[in-house]
PDB file of C-alpha atoms in Angstrom:
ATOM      1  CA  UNK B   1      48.069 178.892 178.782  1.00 81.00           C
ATOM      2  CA  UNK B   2      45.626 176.693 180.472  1.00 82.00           C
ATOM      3  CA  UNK B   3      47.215 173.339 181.759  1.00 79.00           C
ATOM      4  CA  UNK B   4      46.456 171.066 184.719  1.00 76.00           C
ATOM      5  CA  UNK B   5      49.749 170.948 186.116  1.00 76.00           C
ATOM      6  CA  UNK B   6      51.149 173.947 186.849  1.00 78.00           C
ATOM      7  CA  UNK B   7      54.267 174.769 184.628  1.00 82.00           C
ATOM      8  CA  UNK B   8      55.577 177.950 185.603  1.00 87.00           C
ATOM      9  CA  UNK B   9      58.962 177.168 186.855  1.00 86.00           C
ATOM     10  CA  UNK B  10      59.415 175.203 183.429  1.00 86.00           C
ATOM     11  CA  UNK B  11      57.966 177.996 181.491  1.00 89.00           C
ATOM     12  CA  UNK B  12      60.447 180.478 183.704  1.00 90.00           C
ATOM     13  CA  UNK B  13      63.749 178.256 182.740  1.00 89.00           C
ATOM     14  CA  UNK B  14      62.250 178.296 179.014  1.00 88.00           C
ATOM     15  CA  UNK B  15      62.136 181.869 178.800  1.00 91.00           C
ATOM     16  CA  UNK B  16      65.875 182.748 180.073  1.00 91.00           C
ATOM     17  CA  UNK B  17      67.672 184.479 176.744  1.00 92.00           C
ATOM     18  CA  UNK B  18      64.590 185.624 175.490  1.00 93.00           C
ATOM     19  CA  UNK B  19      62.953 189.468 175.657  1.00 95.00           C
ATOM     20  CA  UNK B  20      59.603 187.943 177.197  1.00 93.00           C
ATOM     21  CA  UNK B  21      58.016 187.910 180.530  1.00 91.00           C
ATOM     22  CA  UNK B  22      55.395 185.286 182.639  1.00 91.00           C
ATOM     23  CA  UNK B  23      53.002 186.204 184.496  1.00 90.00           C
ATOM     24  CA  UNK B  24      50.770 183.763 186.958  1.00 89.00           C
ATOM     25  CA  UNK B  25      46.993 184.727 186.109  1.00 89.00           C
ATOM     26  CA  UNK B  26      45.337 181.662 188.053  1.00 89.00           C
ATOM     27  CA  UNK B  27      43.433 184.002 190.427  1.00 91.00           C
ATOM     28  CA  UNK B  28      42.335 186.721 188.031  1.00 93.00           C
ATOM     29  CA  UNK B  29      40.433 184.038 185.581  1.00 94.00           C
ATOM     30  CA  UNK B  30      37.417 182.338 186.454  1.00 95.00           C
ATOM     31  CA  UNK B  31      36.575 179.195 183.877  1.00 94.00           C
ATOM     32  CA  UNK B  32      32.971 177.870 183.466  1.00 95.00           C
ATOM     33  CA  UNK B  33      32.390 175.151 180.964  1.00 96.00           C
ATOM     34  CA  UNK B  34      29.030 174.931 179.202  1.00 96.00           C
ATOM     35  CA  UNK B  35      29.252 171.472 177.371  1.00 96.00           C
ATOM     36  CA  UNK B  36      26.784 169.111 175.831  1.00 94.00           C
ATOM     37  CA  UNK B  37      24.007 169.247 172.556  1.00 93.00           C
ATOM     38  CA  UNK B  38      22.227 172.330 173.749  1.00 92.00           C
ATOM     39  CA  UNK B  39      25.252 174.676 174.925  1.00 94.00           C
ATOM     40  CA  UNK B  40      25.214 176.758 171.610  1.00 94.00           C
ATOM     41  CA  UNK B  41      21.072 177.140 172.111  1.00 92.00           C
ATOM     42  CA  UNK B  42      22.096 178.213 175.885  1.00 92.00           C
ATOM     43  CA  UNK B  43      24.712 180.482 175.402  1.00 93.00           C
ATOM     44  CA  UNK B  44      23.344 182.306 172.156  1.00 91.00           C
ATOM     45  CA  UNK B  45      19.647 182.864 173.897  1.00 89.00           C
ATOM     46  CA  UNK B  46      21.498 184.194 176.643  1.00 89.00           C
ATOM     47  CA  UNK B  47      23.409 186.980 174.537  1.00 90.00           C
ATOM     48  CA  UNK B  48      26.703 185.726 173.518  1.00 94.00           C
ATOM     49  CA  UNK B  49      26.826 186.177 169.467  1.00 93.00           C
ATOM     50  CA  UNK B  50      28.826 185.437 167.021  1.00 95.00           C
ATOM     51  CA  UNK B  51      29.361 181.469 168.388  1.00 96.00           C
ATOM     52  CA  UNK B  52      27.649 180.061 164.373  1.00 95.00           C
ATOM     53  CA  UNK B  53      31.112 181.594 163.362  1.00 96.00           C
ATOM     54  CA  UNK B  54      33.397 179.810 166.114  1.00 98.00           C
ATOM     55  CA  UNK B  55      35.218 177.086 164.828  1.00 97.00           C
ATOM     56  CA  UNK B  56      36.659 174.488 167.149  1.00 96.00           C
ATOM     57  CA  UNK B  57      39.616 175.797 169.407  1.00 95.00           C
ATOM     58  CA  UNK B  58      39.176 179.154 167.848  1.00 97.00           C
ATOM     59  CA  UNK B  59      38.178 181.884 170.578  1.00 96.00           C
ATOM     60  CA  UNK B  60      36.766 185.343 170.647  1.00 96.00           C
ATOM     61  CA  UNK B  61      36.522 188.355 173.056  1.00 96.00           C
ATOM     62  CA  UNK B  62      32.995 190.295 173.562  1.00 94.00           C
ATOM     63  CA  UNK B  63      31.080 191.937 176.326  1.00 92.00           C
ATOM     64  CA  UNK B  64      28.023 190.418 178.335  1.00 88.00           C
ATOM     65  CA  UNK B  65      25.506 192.760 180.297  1.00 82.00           C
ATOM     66  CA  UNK B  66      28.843 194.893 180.066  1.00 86.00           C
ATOM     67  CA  UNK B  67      31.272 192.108 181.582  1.00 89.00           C
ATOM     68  CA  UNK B  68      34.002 191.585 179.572  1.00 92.00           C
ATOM     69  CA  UNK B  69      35.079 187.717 178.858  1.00 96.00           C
ATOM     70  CA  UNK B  70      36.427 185.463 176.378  1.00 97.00           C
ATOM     71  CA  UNK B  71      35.040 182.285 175.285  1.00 98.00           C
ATOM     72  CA  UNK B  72      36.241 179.208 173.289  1.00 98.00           C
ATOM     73  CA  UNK B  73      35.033 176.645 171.417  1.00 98.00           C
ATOM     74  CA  UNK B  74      37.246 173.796 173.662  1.00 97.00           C
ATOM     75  CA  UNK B  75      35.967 171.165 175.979  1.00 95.00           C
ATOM     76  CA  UNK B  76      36.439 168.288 177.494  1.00 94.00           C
ATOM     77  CA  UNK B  77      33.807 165.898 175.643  1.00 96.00           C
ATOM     78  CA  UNK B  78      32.854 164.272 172.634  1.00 96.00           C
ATOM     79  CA  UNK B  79      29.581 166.357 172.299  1.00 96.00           C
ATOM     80  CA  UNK B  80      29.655 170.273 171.406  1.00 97.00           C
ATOM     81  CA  UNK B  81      30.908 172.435 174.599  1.00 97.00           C
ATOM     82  CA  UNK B  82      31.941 175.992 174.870  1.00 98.00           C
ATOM     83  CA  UNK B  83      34.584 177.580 177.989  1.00 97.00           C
ATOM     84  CA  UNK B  84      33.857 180.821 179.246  1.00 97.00           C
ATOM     85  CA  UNK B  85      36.995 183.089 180.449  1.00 97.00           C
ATOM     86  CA  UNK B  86      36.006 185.576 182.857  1.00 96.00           C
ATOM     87  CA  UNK B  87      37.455 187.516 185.824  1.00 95.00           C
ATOM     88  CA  UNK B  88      36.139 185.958 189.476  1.00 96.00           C
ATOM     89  CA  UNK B  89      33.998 188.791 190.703  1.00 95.00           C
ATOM     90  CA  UNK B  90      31.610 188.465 187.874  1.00 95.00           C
ATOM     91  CA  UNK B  91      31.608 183.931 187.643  1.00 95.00           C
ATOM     92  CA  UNK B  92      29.064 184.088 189.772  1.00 94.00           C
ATOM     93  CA  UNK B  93      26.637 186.371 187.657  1.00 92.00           C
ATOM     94  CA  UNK B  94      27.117 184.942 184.496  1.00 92.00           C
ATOM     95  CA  UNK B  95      26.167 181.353 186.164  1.00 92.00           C
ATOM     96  CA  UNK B  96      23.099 183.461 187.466  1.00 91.00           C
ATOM     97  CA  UNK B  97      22.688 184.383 184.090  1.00 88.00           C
ATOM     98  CA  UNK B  98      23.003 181.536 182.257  1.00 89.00           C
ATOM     99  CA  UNK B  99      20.644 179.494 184.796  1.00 86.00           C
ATOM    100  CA  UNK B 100      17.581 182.278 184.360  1.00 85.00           C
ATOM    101  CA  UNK B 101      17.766 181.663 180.437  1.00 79.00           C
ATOM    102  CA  UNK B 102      16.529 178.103 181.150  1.00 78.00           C
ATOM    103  CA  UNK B 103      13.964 178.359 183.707  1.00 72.00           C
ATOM    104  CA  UNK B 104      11.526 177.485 181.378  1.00 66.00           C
ATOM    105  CA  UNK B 105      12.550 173.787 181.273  1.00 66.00           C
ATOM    106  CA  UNK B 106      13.340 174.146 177.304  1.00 76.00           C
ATOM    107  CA  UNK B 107      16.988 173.238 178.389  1.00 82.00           C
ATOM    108  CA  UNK B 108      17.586 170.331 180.837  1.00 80.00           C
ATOM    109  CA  UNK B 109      21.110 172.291 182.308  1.00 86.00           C
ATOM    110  CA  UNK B 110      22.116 171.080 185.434  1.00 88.00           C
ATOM    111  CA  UNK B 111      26.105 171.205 187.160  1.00 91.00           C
ATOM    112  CA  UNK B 112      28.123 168.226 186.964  1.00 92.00           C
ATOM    113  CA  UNK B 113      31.077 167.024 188.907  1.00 92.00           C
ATOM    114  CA  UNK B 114      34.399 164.600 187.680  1.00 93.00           C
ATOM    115  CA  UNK B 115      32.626 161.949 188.037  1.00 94.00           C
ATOM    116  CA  UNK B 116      30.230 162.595 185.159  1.00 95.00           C
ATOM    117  CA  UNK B 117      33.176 164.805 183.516  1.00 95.00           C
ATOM    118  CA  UNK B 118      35.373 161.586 183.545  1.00 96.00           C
ATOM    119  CA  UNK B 119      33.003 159.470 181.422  1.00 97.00           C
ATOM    120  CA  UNK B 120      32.268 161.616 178.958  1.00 97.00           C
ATOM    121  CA  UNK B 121      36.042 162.514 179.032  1.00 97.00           C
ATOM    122  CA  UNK B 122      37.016 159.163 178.339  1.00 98.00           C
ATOM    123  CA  UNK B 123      34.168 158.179 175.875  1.00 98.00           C
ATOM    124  CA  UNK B 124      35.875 161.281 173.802  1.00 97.00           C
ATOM    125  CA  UNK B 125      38.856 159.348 174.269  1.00 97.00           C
ATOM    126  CA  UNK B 126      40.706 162.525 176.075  1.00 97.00           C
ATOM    127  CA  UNK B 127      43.758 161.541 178.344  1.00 96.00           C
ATOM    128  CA  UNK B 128      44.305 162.889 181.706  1.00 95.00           C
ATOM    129  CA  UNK B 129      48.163 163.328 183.600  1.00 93.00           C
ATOM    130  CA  UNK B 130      48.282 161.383 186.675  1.00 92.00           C
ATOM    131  CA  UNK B 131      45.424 158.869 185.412  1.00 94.00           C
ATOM    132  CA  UNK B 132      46.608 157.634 182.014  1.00 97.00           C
ATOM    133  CA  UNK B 133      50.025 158.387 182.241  1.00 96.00           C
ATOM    134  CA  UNK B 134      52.978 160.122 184.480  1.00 93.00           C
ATOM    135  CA  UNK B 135      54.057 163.616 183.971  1.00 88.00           C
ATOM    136  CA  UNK B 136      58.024 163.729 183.304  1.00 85.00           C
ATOM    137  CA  UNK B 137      57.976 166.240 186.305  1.00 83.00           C
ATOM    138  CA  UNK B 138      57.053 163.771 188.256  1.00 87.00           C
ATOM    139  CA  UNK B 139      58.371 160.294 187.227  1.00 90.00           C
ATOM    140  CA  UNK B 140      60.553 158.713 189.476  1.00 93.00           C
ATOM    141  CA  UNK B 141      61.935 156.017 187.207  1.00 93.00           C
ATOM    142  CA  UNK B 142      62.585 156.512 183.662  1.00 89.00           C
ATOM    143  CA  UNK B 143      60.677 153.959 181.744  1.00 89.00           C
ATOM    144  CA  UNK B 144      57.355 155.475 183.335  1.00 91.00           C
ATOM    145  CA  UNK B 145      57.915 158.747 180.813  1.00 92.00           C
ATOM    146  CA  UNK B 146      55.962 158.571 177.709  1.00 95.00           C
ATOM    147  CA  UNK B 147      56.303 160.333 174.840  1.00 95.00           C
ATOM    148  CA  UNK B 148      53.558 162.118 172.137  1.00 96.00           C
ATOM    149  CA  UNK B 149      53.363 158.875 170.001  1.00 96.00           C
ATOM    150  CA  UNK B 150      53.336 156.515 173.012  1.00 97.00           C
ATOM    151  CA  UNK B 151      50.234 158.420 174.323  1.00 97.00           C
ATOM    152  CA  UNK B 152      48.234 158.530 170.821  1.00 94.00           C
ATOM    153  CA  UNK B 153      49.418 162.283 170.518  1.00 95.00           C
ATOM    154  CA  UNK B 154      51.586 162.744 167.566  1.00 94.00           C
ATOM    155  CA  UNK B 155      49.150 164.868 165.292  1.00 93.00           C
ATOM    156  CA  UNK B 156      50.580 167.179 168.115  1.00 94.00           C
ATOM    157  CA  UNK B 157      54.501 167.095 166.869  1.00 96.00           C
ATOM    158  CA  UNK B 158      55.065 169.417 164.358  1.00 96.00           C
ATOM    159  CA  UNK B 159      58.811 168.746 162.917  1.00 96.00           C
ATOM    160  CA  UNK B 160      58.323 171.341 160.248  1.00 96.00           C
ATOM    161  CA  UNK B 161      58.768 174.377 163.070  1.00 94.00           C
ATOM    162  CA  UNK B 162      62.580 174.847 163.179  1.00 92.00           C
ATOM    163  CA  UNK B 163      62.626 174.192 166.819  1.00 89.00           C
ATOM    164  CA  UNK B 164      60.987 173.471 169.697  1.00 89.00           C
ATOM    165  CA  UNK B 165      62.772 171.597 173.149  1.00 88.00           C
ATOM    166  CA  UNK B 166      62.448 167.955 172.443  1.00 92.00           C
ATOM    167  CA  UNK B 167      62.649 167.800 168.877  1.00 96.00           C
ATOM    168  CA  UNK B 168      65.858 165.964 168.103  1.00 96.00           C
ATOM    169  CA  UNK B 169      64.878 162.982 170.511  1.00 95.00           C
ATOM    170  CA  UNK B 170      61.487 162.761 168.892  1.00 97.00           C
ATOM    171  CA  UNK B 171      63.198 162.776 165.671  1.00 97.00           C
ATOM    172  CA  UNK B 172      65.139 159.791 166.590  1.00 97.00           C
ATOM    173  CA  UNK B 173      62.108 157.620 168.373  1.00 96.00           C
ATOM    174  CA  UNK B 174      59.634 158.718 165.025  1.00 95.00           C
ATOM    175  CA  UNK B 175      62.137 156.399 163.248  1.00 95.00           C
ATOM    176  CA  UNK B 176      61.686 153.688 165.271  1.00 94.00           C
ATOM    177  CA  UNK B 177      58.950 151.293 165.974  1.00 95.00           C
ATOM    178  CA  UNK B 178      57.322 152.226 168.982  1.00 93.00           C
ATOM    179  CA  UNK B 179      57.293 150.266 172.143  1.00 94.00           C
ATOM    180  CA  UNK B 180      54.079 150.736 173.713  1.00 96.00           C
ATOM    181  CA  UNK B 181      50.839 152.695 173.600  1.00 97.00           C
ATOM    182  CA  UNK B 182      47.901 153.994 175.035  1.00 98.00           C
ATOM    183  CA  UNK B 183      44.899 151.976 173.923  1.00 98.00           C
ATOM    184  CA  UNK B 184      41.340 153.007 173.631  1.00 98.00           C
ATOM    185  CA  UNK B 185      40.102 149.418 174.470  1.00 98.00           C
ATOM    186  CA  UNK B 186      36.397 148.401 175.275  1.00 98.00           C
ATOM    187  CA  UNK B 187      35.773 145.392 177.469  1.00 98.00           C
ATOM    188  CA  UNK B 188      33.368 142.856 177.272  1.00 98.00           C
ATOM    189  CA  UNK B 189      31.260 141.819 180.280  1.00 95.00           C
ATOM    190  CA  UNK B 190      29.908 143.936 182.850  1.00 92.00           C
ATOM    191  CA  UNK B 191      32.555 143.595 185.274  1.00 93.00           C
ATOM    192  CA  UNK B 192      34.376 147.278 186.087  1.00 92.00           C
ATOM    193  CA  UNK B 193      38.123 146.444 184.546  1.00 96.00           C
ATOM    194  CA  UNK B 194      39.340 148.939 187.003  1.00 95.00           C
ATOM    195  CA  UNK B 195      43.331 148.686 187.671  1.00 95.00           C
ATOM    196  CA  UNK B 196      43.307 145.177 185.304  1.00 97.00           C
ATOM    197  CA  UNK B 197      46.088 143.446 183.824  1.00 98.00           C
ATOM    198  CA  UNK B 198      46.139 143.518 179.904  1.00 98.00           C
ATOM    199  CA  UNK B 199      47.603 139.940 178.606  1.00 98.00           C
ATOM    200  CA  UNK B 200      48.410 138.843 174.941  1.00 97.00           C
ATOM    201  CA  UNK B 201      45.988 135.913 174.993  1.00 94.00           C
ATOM    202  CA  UNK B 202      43.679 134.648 177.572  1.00 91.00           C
ATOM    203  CA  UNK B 203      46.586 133.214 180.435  1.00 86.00           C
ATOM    204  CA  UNK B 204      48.779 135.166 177.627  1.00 93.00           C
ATOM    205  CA  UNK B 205      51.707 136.844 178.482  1.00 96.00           C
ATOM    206  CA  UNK B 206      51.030 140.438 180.530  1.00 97.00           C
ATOM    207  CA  UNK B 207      51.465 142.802 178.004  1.00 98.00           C
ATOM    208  CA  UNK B 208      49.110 146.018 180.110  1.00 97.00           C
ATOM    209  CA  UNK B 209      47.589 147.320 182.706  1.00 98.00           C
ATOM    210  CA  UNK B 210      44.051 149.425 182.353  1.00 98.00           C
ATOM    211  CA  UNK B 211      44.784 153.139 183.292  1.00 98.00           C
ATOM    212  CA  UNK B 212      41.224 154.609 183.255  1.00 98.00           C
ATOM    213  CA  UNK B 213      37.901 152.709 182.371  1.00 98.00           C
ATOM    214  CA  UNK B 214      33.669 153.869 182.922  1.00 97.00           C
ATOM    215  CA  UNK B 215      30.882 151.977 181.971  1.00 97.00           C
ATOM    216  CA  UNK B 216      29.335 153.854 179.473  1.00 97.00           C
ATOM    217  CA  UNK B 217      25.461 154.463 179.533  1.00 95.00           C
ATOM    218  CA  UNK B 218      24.893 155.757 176.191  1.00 93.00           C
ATOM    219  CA  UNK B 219      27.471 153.291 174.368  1.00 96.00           C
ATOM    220  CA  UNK B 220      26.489 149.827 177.280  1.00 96.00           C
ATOM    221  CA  UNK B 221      30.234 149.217 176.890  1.00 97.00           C
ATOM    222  CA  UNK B 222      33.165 149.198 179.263  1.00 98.00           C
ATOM    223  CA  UNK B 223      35.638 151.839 178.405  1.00 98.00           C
ATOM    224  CA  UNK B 224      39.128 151.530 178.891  1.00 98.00           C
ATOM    225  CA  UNK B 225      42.551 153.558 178.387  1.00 99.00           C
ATOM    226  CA  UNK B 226      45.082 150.990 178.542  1.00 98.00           C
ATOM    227  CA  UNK B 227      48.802 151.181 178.585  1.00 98.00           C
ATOM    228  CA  UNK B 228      49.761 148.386 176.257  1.00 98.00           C
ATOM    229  CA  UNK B 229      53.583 146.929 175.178  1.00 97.00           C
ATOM    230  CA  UNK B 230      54.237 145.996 171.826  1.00 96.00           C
ATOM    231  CA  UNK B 231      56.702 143.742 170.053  1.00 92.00           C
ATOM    232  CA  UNK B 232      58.579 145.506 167.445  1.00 89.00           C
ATOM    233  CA  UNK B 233      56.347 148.026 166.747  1.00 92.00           C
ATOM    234  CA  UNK B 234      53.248 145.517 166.080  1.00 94.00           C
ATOM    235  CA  UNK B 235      50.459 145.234 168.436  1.00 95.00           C
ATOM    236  CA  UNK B 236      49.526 142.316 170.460  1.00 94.00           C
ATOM    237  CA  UNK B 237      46.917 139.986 168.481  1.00 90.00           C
ATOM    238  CA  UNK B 238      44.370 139.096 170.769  1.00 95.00           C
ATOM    239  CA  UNK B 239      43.761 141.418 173.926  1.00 98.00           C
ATOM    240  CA  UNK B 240      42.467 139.715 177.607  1.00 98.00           C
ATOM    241  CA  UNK B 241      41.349 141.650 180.510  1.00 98.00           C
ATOM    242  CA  UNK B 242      42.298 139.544 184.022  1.00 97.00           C
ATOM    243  CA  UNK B 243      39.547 141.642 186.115  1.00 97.00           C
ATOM    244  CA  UNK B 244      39.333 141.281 190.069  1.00 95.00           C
ATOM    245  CA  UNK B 245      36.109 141.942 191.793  1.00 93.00           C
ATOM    246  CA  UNK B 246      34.670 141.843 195.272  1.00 90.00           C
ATOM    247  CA  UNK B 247      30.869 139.820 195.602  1.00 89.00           C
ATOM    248  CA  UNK B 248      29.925 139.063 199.134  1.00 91.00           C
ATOM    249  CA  UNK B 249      33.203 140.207 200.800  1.00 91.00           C
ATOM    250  CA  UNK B 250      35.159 137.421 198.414  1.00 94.00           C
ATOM    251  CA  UNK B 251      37.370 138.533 195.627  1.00 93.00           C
ATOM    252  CA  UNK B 252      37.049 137.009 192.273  1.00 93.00           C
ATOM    253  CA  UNK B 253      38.014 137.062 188.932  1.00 94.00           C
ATOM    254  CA  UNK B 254      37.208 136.790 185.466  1.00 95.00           C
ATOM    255  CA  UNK B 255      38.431 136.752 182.050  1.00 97.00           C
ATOM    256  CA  UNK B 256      37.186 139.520 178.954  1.00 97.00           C
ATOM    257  CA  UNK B 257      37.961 139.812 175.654  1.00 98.00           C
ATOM    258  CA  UNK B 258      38.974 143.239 174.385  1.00 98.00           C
ATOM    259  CA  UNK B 259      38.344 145.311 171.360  1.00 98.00           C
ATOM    260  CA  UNK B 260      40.652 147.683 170.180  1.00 98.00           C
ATOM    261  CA  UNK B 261      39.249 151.478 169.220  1.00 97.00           C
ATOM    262  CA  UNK B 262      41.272 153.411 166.838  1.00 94.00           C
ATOM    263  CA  UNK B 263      38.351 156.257 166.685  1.00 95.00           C
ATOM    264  CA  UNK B 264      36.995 158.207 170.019  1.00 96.00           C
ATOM    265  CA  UNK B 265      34.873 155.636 171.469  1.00 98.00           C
ATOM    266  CA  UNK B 266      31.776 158.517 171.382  1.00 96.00           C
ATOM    267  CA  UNK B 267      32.080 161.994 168.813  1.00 96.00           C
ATOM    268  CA  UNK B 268      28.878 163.180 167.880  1.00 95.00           C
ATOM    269  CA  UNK B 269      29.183 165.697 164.497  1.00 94.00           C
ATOM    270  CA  UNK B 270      28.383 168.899 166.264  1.00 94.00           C
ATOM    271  CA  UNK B 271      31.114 168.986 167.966  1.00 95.00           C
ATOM    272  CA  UNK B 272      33.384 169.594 165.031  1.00 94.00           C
ATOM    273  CA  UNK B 273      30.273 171.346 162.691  1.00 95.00           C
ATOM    274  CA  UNK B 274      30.593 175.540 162.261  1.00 96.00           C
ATOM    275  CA  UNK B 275      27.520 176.654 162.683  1.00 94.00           C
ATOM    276  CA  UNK B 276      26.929 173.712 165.326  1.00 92.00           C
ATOM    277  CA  UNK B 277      24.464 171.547 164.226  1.00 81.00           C
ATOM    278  CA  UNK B 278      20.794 172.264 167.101  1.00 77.00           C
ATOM    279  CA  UNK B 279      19.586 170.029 169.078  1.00 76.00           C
TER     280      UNK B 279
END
């Protein structure tokens, strides 16, 4: 189980009555992510095989230079992206590794930090706790919880397993019409909608607030994941972004009209293609 948050006293209370036991691996599993249009070019020249066979969130278990690992076909983009499993003492050799296979200049593979992870994160249309949304750990009042449909992530709720914790109360708020959601929205303008209110109509009533946004370079658009309320299940009409910005130590602000994205905002078709379509 990989998962941002930790949840091992939740998994521990989960487990009570049952014949199975949790162990914390966090220090014995080192996680490199190769991600973008040339990982499956990178990884296979550099002796990883079988990856024209890996479907998307499938995983498989081989040796490398005789270090054993597991890799997956996961990431955290739009674009195709592999994650490499591997214990810490070797991380470091395998990067090594990895790097000498493009020394050439064939591949333009460089490291990246969240700041670069974030855009592409949120051009996939990929929601982060503690950005887009609050954990239920760690909500304070109770209408800051949010629920798999509220957050775009029913395709996750399965009601056909007999049970999992949760399931009744889901059962009950599938049946109703839902009273907010989390919006892929894209902003007009070139002002950063960072933190800005959402309104139903320009001087509308506030119906939002922007949770994440980037500018995008490959799409020129502002990209936004919005918290939005609706009315009986039906979304707002029209969709205004109040935006606040500093020029010459004075704030401002501005009005922009905002387009609602059912789709990722960016998904290029090798991501999801088996074998992964080269660059």
């Amino acid at each position: 189980l990989c998962a941002q948050h930790h949840q091992l006293d939740w998994l521990g209370i989960s487990s009570l009555g049952f014949d199975v036991s949790i162990e914390k691996e966090t220090d014995q599993i080192a996680a490199l992510a190769v991600q973008g249009p040339t990982s499956y070019a990178v990884l296979s020249r550099a002796g990883f095989e079988g990856l024209d066979k890996l479907k998307p969130f499938h995983f498989l278990r081989q040796q490398i230079f005789d270090i054993d690992l597991m890799i997956s076909r996961t990431g955290f983009t739009g674009d195709l992206g592999y994650e490499i499993w591997i214990s810490p003492e070797h991380a470091i050799n395998l990067w090594d590794l990895i790097y000498a296979e493009c020394e050439n200049g064939q591949f333009d593979i460089r490291p990246i930090g969240l700041n670069a992870l974030n855009m592409v994160r949120i051009e996939a249309g990929f929601i982060m706790p503690g950005e887009d949304f609050v954990t239920a750990e760690t909500a304070i009042r109770a209408d800051r919880v949010r629920s798999p449909f509220e957050l775009g992530l029913s395709w996750l709720v399965d009601f056909d397993k007999p049970y999992f914790t949760g399931k009744q109360a889901l059962l009950v708020e599938s049946k109703k019409p839902v009273q907010r959601k989390l919006l892929k929205l894209s902003v007009e303008g070139n002002k950063p909608p960072a933190d800005a209110f959402i309104y139903n109509g320009k001087n509308g009533k506030r119906v939002g607030t922007v949770k994440s946004c980037v500018w995008s370079p490959i799409l020129k658009a502002n990209l936004t994941l919005s918290d939005i309320e609706f009315e009986n299940g039906i979304c707002p009409k029209q969709l205004w972004a109040e935006i606040y910005y500093q020029k010459e130590l004075d704030w401002k602000s501005s009005w922009s009209l905002c387009h609602i994205s059912k789709k990722p905002f960016w998904k290029h078709p090798r991501s999801s293609s088996t074998p992964p379509l080269l660059y």
